[in-house]
Amino acid sequence: MPQLQARIHQIQALLKDQHIEALLEVIEQLNIADQAKVLADMPEKQQFEVFSQLQQRSLVLEFMPLPQQLALVIQLPTSELVHVLDAMHSDDFIDLFKALPSALQQQVLPQLSTVSTDVLAQLASYVEGTAGSIMSSNYVTLSPDLNMNEAITALRNLKDNHDTLYLIYIVDEHHHLLGVISLREIIQAHPDAIIQEVMTHDVVSAEVNNDQEIVARTLAHYDFIALPILDDAGRLLGIVTYDDAMDIVEAESTEDILRAGAIAPFEKQSIKTAPILSLYKNRVFWLVILVFGSLLSSFGIANYEDIIEQNIVLVFFLPLLVGSGGNAGSQSATLMVRALATGDVQLKDWFKLIARESLVALCLGLTMAFAVSILGYIRGDHMVALVLAISMTGIVILGCLIGMSLPFILNRLKLDPASASAPLVTSICDATGVVVYLFVASQLLL
Amino acid sequence: MPQLQARIHQIQALLKDQHIEALLEVIEQLNIADQAKVLADMPEKQQFEVFSQLQQRSLVLEFMPLPQQLALVIQLPTSELVHVLDAMHSDDFIDLFKALPSALQQQVLPQLSTVSTDVLAQLASYVEGTAGSIMSSNYVTLSPDLNMNEAITALRNLKDNHDTLYLIYIVDEHHHLLGVISLREIIQAHPDAIIQEVMTHDVVSAEVNNDQEIVARTLAHYDFIALPILDDAGRLLGIVTYDDAMDIVEAESTEDILRAGAIAPFEKQSIKTAPILSLYKNRVFWLVILVFGSLLSSFGIANYEDIIEQNIVLVFFLPLLVGSGGNAGSQSATLMVRALATGDVQLKDWFKLIARESLVALCLGLTMAFAVSILGYIRGDHMVALVLAISMTGIVILGCLIGMSLPFILNRLKLDPASASAPLVTSICDATGVVVYLFVASQLLL
């Protein structure tokens, strides 16, 4: 965004002088995405004033987060709101429309152009997170019997504002998808060639009820610009484009990262603006659950209170031993959760992976055992060093195996493997570690 | 990839019967990405046999991970290797060429077509992770004085295998970038219109030394299909396309997730195939570092051994209290690291965020204090309950503030904020927790 930086100062000066007309002139020259960014950073009052006068305000809206879109459009008079909504791409239009207060929806609905209301009725019914809920109906279709010159003429005369002109879908009279042809193929084929002869017949597509993550991964796998979405009879319902796929991949990664930190993901919110209460709610659940996890460790300790009282030096090494198991375990879980999420690893690979992991865990355990036994000898004696070495090896190996298995178990239970968060794995490994450590100590020191 | 599933059984049957010719026929009908996937899943022996006979083997290679590409091409006779390399897109060609054994590089180099060697000399010099290292030189340029009909004719006659035909870059005779025009604009403008009048003059671009993550975020911000990469004199050197950007976003997320789990990221490796030794090395570093983190907790404990000996019940609650601080802290760090990575939050937002975080932390702390004091009263007495409530509130608040601040501090020190991994934050918060807990206990119980 280097070009944007150059304009920012000019824009800020004009803002300060309340020079709205000159400001509009500068902003209109920016790329749509930058217009949205500049607008988002303005003080609220000027924001609406500028927005309401932008030529391409419908497109600018599409580049803003939903809460901001909403805040702007509800200030528009109804007649203008109808114009703005009618000019948006169908996927963004639907998201915004659904977010409007229902009184406003009722008011606007009869005035929307028929295409929009049709589209709305059709698309609004799909479940959040499916292909249907993110697809756009702004795609181009042609019939299979045109030649390339006729196709180019048809494309030339398109008035509408399509999401992509680069992949053109070929359908029969019932809207069954027959094939796909790229604009590149249309340009490079002989002008008299017929679409049917040039197009790809075996079209890669997704179904309307598929998870949006599958759609994004399919697009990424094939490097396609767009993916057609079909109903179960093979009729074309919409498309999902590469830019939406990129947003999905990013959003799903954020979700996984938050889960890995034991935070319930919150949708379409910035941590700068999310209400304090929802930040609290998304975190307190796991914190309380994990208290019960820690209680496992506590009961482990309670069970061995005698040996602790007699060898208070054991408490000194408790955080270190127990922590190492938790750390090794959360490393394993992190590797596994990510590999499952990117499709690098499937359930069937579990046995092979466990074997590899055991070997890695053994090496890690022995390294750690060596390090900790030196500390044990310095602070205690050779028996303490032995207890530490044996426990550390066992704790690290167990930690790795737990960390590696938990995501698979969750997956088998049809839960999101990303819920095997570092804190959860840590709690379980901690408890295991306490028991292993104090058991080994009680055998060797009593 | 539903279409692929249908063919898999057929392919497996043919593989079992060693029926290579029929196998080739089926595979050739698949999409290139699927050909790569099918090939990757084959036993090694047949893999090479099929690969070496595929018509579009150069393109199939591009969809495979680098180690697999390498394993296949080194089995080819040199003359065939030259053909395969010459037919690849420049960015993938360079990655593969760099990975070849240097003896083979020397052997192949003089036989490559001049374009490839030029490109190689130019591109191989860019630092890994910069725009230069990922850009492709397979872009299309036109001169600004053509009209739309001439432009279409020129595009029609292109023979080469370009990364995109949908954005055409307009350059002067010294290859300075003057503008960009989309194929859509070329098709939809009046046939006699001149490129110069229709093209976008103010082109969004990146510099060759920019970080690849900046390039990916710029593409995502503008929803562009490709981004031109310029040298500091404004000359066009290459392009980066949306599919590369998607790969970068995914790879950077994986890196952040592994860092968050205290694992040094390994490049272009699957955990199924990465050598055991490199898995070990990428993990042992942090595990050992974190031992020293845990030692902080140990010294905290050593300092208060008297009070522990007199109130052994304190040890029972130690994992719980200390763990809660670590959990709350790693939640805060996770939120912060991700928000910094996606650009949702900048350094300047720190003060505002700390204020919000303090409020959330207070609520979390009080909730946890309430829960734990009940447990304390059951297992100990009202004084133990009081110690637990006070310590828990303090520990959770401190944990949150540490977790939130650490990524910012790392960022200021020009380190990757993602290194504020859950285990690192946990270790620091654990030590803080031990001290707070035992200090409060020593004040109230002695």
Short mmCIF file of C-alpha atoms in Angstrom, two decimals, chain A residues 1-4 7 29-34 37 63 148-149 152 155-167 182-191 202-206 210 214 216-226 242-247 249-251 253-263 266 269-276 279-284 286-288 290-292 294-295 297-299 301-302 305 308-309 312-313 315-321 323-324 327-332 334-336 338-339 341-346 348-349 352-353 355-357 359-360 363-364 367-368 371-372 375 379 392 396 400 404 422-424 426-427 430 434, chain B residues 1-4 7 29-34 37 63 148-149 152 155-167 182-191 202-206 210 214 216-226 242-247 249-251 253-263 266 269-276 279-284 286-288 290-292 294-295 297-299 301-302 305 308-309 312-313 315-321 323-324 327-332 334-336 338-339 341-346 348-349 352-353 355-357 359-360 363-364 367-368 371-372 375 379 392 396 400 404 422-424 426-427 430 434:
data_model
loop_
_atom_site.label_atom_id
_atom_site.label_comp_id
_atom_site.label_asym_id
_atom_site.label_seq_id
_atom_site.Cartn_x
_atom_site.Cartn_y
_atom_site.Cartn_z
CA MET A 1 0.00 0.00 0.00
CA PRO A 2 2.87 2.44 -0.67
CA GLN A 3 0.77 4.64 -2.99
CA LEU A 4 -1.73 5.13 -0.20
CA ARG A 7 -1.94 10.55 0.06
CA GLN A 29 -8.88 8.90 -7.15
CA LEU A 30 -7.88 6.09 -4.81
CA ASN A 31 -8.42 2.41 -5.43
CA ILE A 32 -11.72 1.16 -3.94
CA ALA A 33 -9.93 -0.84 -1.23
CA ASP A 34 -8.00 2.27 -0.20
CA LYS A 37 -9.42 2.07 4.43
CA PHE A 63 -14.27 -3.63 1.62
CA MET A 148 -15.71 -17.29 -29.99
CA ASN A 149 -16.58 -14.08 -31.85
CA ILE A 152 -16.69 -11.92 -27.16
CA LEU A 155 -19.18 -10.40 -23.02
CA ARG A 156 -18.59 -6.94 -24.46
CA ASN A 157 -22.24 -6.06 -24.02
CA LEU A 158 -22.55 -7.22 -20.42
CA LYS A 159 -23.60 -4.26 -18.34
CA ASP A 160 -23.66 -5.78 -14.94
CA ASN A 161 -21.03 -5.74 -12.33
CA HIS A 162 -19.78 -9.31 -12.25
CA ASP A 163 -17.44 -10.86 -9.72
CA THR A 164 -15.37 -12.37 -12.49
CA LEU A 165 -15.42 -12.32 -16.25
CA TYR A 166 -12.46 -14.66 -16.45
CA LEU A 167 -14.29 -17.91 -16.01
CA SER A 182 -11.85 -19.16 -19.49
CA LEU A 183 -11.67 -15.76 -21.14
CA ARG A 184 -8.12 -16.69 -22.02
CA GLU A 185 -9.37 -19.71 -24.00
CA ILE A 186 -12.03 -17.59 -25.70
CA ILE A 187 -9.39 -15.06 -26.77
CA GLN A 188 -6.85 -17.63 -27.88
CA ALA A 189 -9.12 -20.13 -29.69
CA HIS A 190 -9.95 -19.75 -33.39
CA PRO A 191 -12.70 -17.09 -33.75
CA ASP A 202 -15.37 -32.14 -16.40
CA VAL A 203 -15.83 -29.08 -14.17
CA VAL A 204 -14.50 -29.07 -10.62
CA SER A 205 -17.26 -27.75 -8.37
CA ALA A 206 -18.55 -27.80 -4.81
CA ASN A 210 -20.24 -28.10 1.66
CA ILE A 214 -13.64 -27.26 1.88
CA ALA A 216 -11.46 -22.57 0.14
CA ARG A 217 -9.15 -25.59 0.16
CA THR A 218 -10.47 -26.78 -3.22
CA LEU A 219 -9.84 -23.34 -4.74
CA ALA A 220 -6.34 -23.31 -3.24
CA HIS A 221 -5.64 -26.87 -4.40
CA TYR A 222 -6.48 -26.10 -8.04
CA ASP A 223 -5.32 -22.46 -8.05
CA PHE A 224 -8.67 -21.51 -9.59
CA ILE A 225 -10.01 -17.97 -9.78
CA ALA A 226 -13.54 -19.15 -8.96
CA TYR A 242 -10.34 -16.57 -4.91
CA ASP A 243 -10.50 -13.40 -2.80
CA ASP A 244 -13.27 -14.89 -0.66
CA ALA A 245 -11.19 -18.07 -0.35
CA MET A 246 -8.24 -16.04 0.91
CA ASP A 247 -10.45 -14.39 3.55
CA VAL A 249 -8.23 -19.31 4.92
CA GLU A 250 -7.19 -16.34 7.07
CA ALA A 251 -10.32 -16.45 9.23
CA SER A 253 -6.35 -19.78 10.78
CA THR A 254 -7.32 -17.11 13.30
CA GLU A 255 -9.97 -19.41 14.69
CA ASP A 256 -7.45 -22.24 15.07
CA ILE A 257 -4.89 -19.96 16.69
CA LEU A 258 -7.40 -18.65 19.22
CA ARG A 259 -8.58 -22.19 19.98
CA ALA A 260 -4.95 -23.19 20.49
CA GLY A 261 -4.79 -20.42 23.10
CA ALA A 262 -7.96 -21.73 24.77
CA ILE A 263 -10.13 -18.84 23.60
CA PHE A 266 -15.41 -14.53 18.09
CA GLN A 269 -14.72 -8.73 15.49
CA SER A 270 -11.52 -6.83 16.14
CA ILE A 271 -10.01 -7.10 19.61
CA LYS A 272 -9.87 -3.30 19.56
CA THR A 273 -13.64 -3.00 19.35
CA ALA A 274 -15.08 -6.28 20.70
CA PRO A 275 -17.23 -5.63 23.80
CA ILE A 276 -15.41 -6.32 27.09
CA LEU A 279 -13.94 -10.98 25.50
CA TYR A 280 -14.63 -12.10 29.06
CA LYS A 281 -17.13 -14.75 28.02
CA ASN A 282 -14.86 -16.17 25.33
CA ARG A 283 -12.11 -16.73 27.86
CA VAL A 284 -13.69 -17.54 31.20
CA TRP A 286 -11.81 -22.46 29.37
CA LEU A 287 -10.14 -20.88 32.39
CA VAL A 288 -12.70 -22.46 34.70
CA LEU A 290 -8.80 -25.79 33.26
CA VAL A 291 -9.09 -25.22 37.01
CA PHE A 292 -10.58 -28.67 37.20
CA SER A 294 -5.27 -28.47 37.59
CA LEU A 295 -7.22 -30.13 40.38
CA SER A 297 -2.48 -32.33 39.69
CA SER A 298 -3.58 -31.25 43.14
CA PHE A 299 -5.02 -34.65 43.96
CA ILE A 301 0.07 -34.12 45.15
CA ALA A 302 -2.37 -34.84 47.99
CA GLU A 305 2.00 -35.51 50.82
CA ILE A 308 6.90 -34.30 50.02
CA GLU A 309 7.02 -33.52 53.74
CA ILE A 312 10.88 -30.82 50.68
CA VAL A 313 13.56 -30.47 47.96
CA VAL A 315 8.87 -29.29 45.59
CA PHE A 316 11.79 -27.25 44.24
CA PHE A 317 11.89 -29.39 41.09
CA LEU A 318 8.13 -29.80 40.77
CA PRO A 319 7.47 -26.83 38.42
CA LEU A 320 10.43 -27.76 36.26
CA LEU A 321 9.54 -31.43 35.71
CA GLY A 323 6.33 -27.88 33.15
CA SER A 324 8.58 -29.78 30.76
CA ASN A 327 5.68 -27.95 27.14
CA ALA A 328 6.62 -31.06 25.18
CA GLY A 329 2.96 -32.07 25.05
CA SER A 330 1.81 -28.73 23.72
CA GLN A 331 4.52 -28.84 21.07
CA SER A 332 3.22 -32.22 19.88
CA THR A 334 0.47 -27.89 18.03
CA LEU A 335 2.23 -29.86 15.29
CA MET A 336 -0.62 -32.31 15.04
CA ARG A 338 -1.90 -27.73 12.32
CA ALA A 339 -1.10 -30.76 10.20
CA ALA A 341 -6.02 -28.46 9.66
CA THR A 342 -3.94 -28.08 6.49
CA GLY A 343 -4.73 -31.61 5.38
CA ASP A 344 -1.08 -32.63 5.64
CA VAL A 345 -2.08 -35.52 7.92
CA GLN A 346 -5.16 -37.75 8.04
CA LYS A 348 -5.09 -43.08 8.93
CA ASP A 349 -1.56 -41.74 9.44
CA LYS A 352 3.00 -44.09 11.55
CA LEU A 353 3.11 -40.73 13.30
CA ALA A 355 6.04 -44.30 15.96
CA ARG A 356 7.98 -41.28 14.70
CA GLU A 357 6.81 -39.18 17.63
CA LEU A 359 11.43 -41.65 18.71
CA VAL A 360 11.52 -37.85 18.81
CA CYS A 363 15.54 -38.08 22.19
CA LEU A 364 13.91 -35.05 23.78
CA THR A 367 18.33 -34.60 26.55
CA MET A 368 16.13 -33.07 29.21
CA ALA A 371 20.16 -31.42 31.85
CA VAL A 372 17.94 -31.82 34.90
CA LEU A 375 20.74 -29.61 38.55
CA ARG A 379 20.97 -29.10 44.73
CA MET A 392 11.94 -36.48 33.23
CA VAL A 396 8.46 -35.97 28.37
CA CYS A 400 4.45 -36.05 23.70
CA MET A 404 -0.09 -36.16 19.76
CA ALA A 422 -1.90 -25.73 24.60
CA PRO A 423 -3.46 -24.96 28.01
CA LEU A 424 -5.67 -28.08 27.90
CA THR A 426 -0.63 -28.63 29.52
CA SER A 427 -3.17 -29.31 32.28
CA ASP A 430 0.88 -31.53 34.30
CA VAL A 434 2.98 -34.90 39.08
CA MET B 1 -12.21 -32.57 -5.11
CA PRO B 2 -15.33 -34.74 -5.51
CA GLN B 3 -14.58 -35.54 -9.19
CA LEU B 4 -11.24 -36.95 -8.14
CA ARG B 7 -11.44 -41.92 -10.33
CA GLN B 29 -7.82 -36.71 -18.22
CA LEU B 30 -7.54 -35.27 -14.74
CA ASN B 31 -6.95 -31.64 -13.86
CA ILE B 32 -3.22 -30.86 -13.43
CA ALA B 33 -3.58 -30.39 -9.66
CA ASP B 34 -5.22 -33.80 -9.40
CA LYS B 37 -2.06 -35.49 -6.13
CA PHE B 63 1.79 -28.69 -7.90
CA MET B 148 -8.21 -2.70 -28.18
CA ASN B 149 -8.46 -4.70 -31.40
CA ILE B 152 -6.68 -8.65 -28.59
CA LEU B 155 -2.90 -11.56 -26.86
CA ARG B 156 -4.35 -14.10 -29.31
CA ASN B 157 -0.91 -14.74 -30.78
CA LEU B 158 0.92 -15.21 -27.49
CA LYS B 159 2.41 -18.67 -27.49
CA ASP B 160 3.96 -18.79 -24.09
CA ASN B 161 2.60 -20.19 -20.95
CA HIS B 162 1.84 -17.13 -18.85
CA ASP B 163 0.87 -17.02 -15.20
CA THR B 164 -1.98 -14.67 -15.98
CA LEU B 165 -3.43 -13.08 -19.08
CA TYR B 166 -6.01 -11.18 -17.08
CA LEU B 167 -3.84 -8.27 -16.02
CA SER B 182 -7.35 -5.89 -17.33
CA LEU B 183 -8.48 -8.25 -20.05
CA ARG B 184 -12.00 -7.37 -18.96
CA GLU B 185 -11.35 -3.70 -19.76
CA ILE B 186 -9.82 -4.62 -23.10
CA ILE B 187 -12.88 -6.68 -24.02
CA GLN B 188 -15.40 -4.15 -22.79
CA ALA B 189 -13.82 -0.90 -24.07
CA HIS B 190 -14.57 0.42 -27.56
CA PRO B 191 -12.46 -1.54 -30.11
CA ASP B 202 -1.69 4.78 -10.67
CA VAL B 203 -0.67 1.11 -10.37
CA VAL B 204 -0.45 -0.54 -6.96
CA SER B 205 2.86 -2.41 -6.82
CA ALA B 206 5.46 -3.78 -4.43
CA ASN B 210 9.63 -6.12 0.26
CA ILE B 214 3.63 -7.61 2.72
CA ALA B 216 0.50 -11.27 0.16
CA ARG B 217 -1.32 -8.79 2.41
CA THR B 218 -1.35 -6.15 -0.35
CA LEU B 219 -2.87 -8.64 -2.79
CA ALA B 220 -5.46 -9.65 -0.20
CA HIS B 221 -6.23 -6.03 0.70
CA TYR B 222 -6.97 -5.07 -2.92
CA ASP B 223 -8.41 -8.44 -4.04
CA PHE B 224 -6.06 -8.31 -7.04
CA ILE B 225 -5.24 -11.29 -9.25
CA ALA B 226 -1.60 -10.25 -9.48
CA TYR B 242 -3.14 -14.60 -6.05
CA ASP B 243 -2.44 -18.32 -5.76
CA ASP B 244 1.09 -17.64 -4.49
CA ALA B 245 -0.38 -15.12 -2.05
CA MET B 246 -2.74 -17.77 -0.73
CA ASP B 247 0.16 -20.16 -0.18
CA VAL B 249 -0.83 -16.56 3.94
CA GLU B 250 -1.17 -20.25 4.80
CA ALA B 251 2.56 -20.78 5.32
CA SER B 253 -0.09 -18.86 9.62
CA THR B 254 1.55 -22.25 10.07
CA GLU B 255 4.77 -20.53 11.12
CA ASP B 256 2.92 -18.42 13.69
CA ILE B 257 1.03 -21.43 15.03
CA LEU B 258 4.22 -23.47 15.44
CA ARG B 259 5.94 -20.51 17.14
CA ALA B 260 2.94 -20.22 19.46
CA GLY B 261 3.58 -23.85 20.39
CA ALA B 262 7.28 -23.10 21.02
CA ILE B 263 8.50 -24.95 17.92
CA PHE B 266 10.61 -25.84 9.48
CA GLN B 269 8.37 -29.95 5.15
CA SER B 270 5.52 -32.22 6.07
CA ILE B 271 5.57 -33.68 9.58
CA LYS B 272 5.06 -37.03 7.91
CA THR B 273 8.37 -36.82 6.07
CA ALA B 274 10.55 -34.37 8.03
CA PRO B 275 13.70 -36.10 9.33
CA ILE B 276 13.46 -37.13 13.00
CA LEU B 279 11.95 -32.44 14.38
CA TYR B 280 14.12 -32.93 17.45
CA LYS B 281 16.24 -29.86 16.81
CA ASN B 282 13.23 -27.63 16.17
CA ARG B 283 11.81 -28.54 19.56
CA VAL B 284 14.66 -29.13 21.97
CA TRP B 286 12.71 -24.13 23.44
CA LEU B 287 12.27 -27.04 25.83
CA VAL B 288 15.69 -26.39 27.35
CA LEU B 290 11.88 -23.18 29.23
CA VAL B 291 13.62 -25.35 31.87
CA PHE B 292 15.40 -22.21 32.95
CA SER B 294 10.71 -23.11 35.33
CA LEU B 295 13.78 -22.67 37.52
CA SER B 297 9.42 -20.88 39.84
CA SER B 298 11.70 -23.28 41.69
CA PHE B 299 13.69 -20.48 43.28
CA ILE B 301 9.50 -21.99 46.02
CA ALA B 302 12.94 -22.39 47.64
CA GLU B 305 10.18 -23.48 51.95
CA ILE B 308 5.31 -24.70 52.75
CA GLU B 309 6.62 -27.06 55.42
CA ILE B 312 1.60 -28.47 53.32
CA VAL B 313 -1.97 -27.83 52.08
CA VAL B 315 1.19 -27.35 47.76
CA PHE B 316 -2.19 -28.84 46.95
CA PHE B 317 -3.36 -25.54 45.45
CA LEU B 318 -0.03 -24.66 43.85
CA PRO B 319 -0.69 -26.20 40.39
CA LEU B 320 -4.15 -24.69 40.26
CA LEU B 321 -3.20 -21.12 41.12
CA GLY B 323 -1.67 -22.80 36.18
CA SER B 324 -4.50 -20.27 36.04
CA ASN B 327 -3.52 -19.99 31.14
CA ALA B 328 -4.86 -16.44 31.37
CA GLY B 329 -1.49 -15.12 30.22
CA SER B 330 -1.32 -17.39 27.21
CA GLN B 331 -4.85 -16.39 26.23
CA SER B 332 -3.80 -12.72 26.27
CA THR B 334 -2.49 -15.47 21.73
CA LEU B 335 -5.01 -12.69 21.12
CA MET B 336 -2.26 -10.12 20.85
CA ARG B 338 -2.68 -12.88 16.13
CA ALA B 339 -3.97 -9.31 16.10
CA ALA B 341 0.05 -10.63 12.64
CA THR B 342 -3.17 -9.80 10.78
CA GLY B 343 -2.55 -6.07 11.15
CA ASP B 344 -5.66 -5.63 13.28
CA VAL B 345 -3.54 -3.99 15.98
CA GLN B 346 -0.46 -1.73 15.81
CA LYS B 348 0.38 2.62 18.92
CA ASP B 349 -2.75 0.83 20.16
CA LYS B 352 -5.80 1.57 24.77
CA LEU B 353 -5.53 -2.22 24.74
CA ALA B 355 -6.75 -0.51 29.62
CA ARG B 356 -9.31 -2.84 28.06
CA GLU B 357 -7.28 -5.90 29.02
CA LEU B 359 -10.79 -4.60 32.85
CA VAL B 360 -11.21 -8.07 31.29
CA CYS B 363 -13.47 -9.74 35.71
CA LEU B 364 -11.67 -13.01 34.99
CA THR B 367 -14.59 -15.08 38.79
CA MET B 368 -11.66 -17.40 39.34
CA ALA B 371 -14.42 -20.45 42.34
CA VAL B 372 -11.12 -21.24 44.04
CA LEU B 375 -12.43 -25.12 47.11
CA ARG B 379 -10.17 -28.36 51.90
CA MET B 392 -5.87 -15.75 42.37
CA VAL B 396 -4.73 -13.68 36.81
CA CYS B 400 -2.98 -11.11 31.51
CA MET B 404 -0.44 -8.84 26.56
CA ALA B 422 2.10 -20.08 25.07
CA PRO B 423 4.83 -22.12 26.84
CA LEU B 424 7.11 -19.08 27.23
CA THR B 426 3.24 -19.80 30.82
CA SER B 427 6.73 -20.17 32.29
CA ASP B 430 4.09 -19.52 36.54
CA VAL B 434 4.48 -18.86 42.71
#
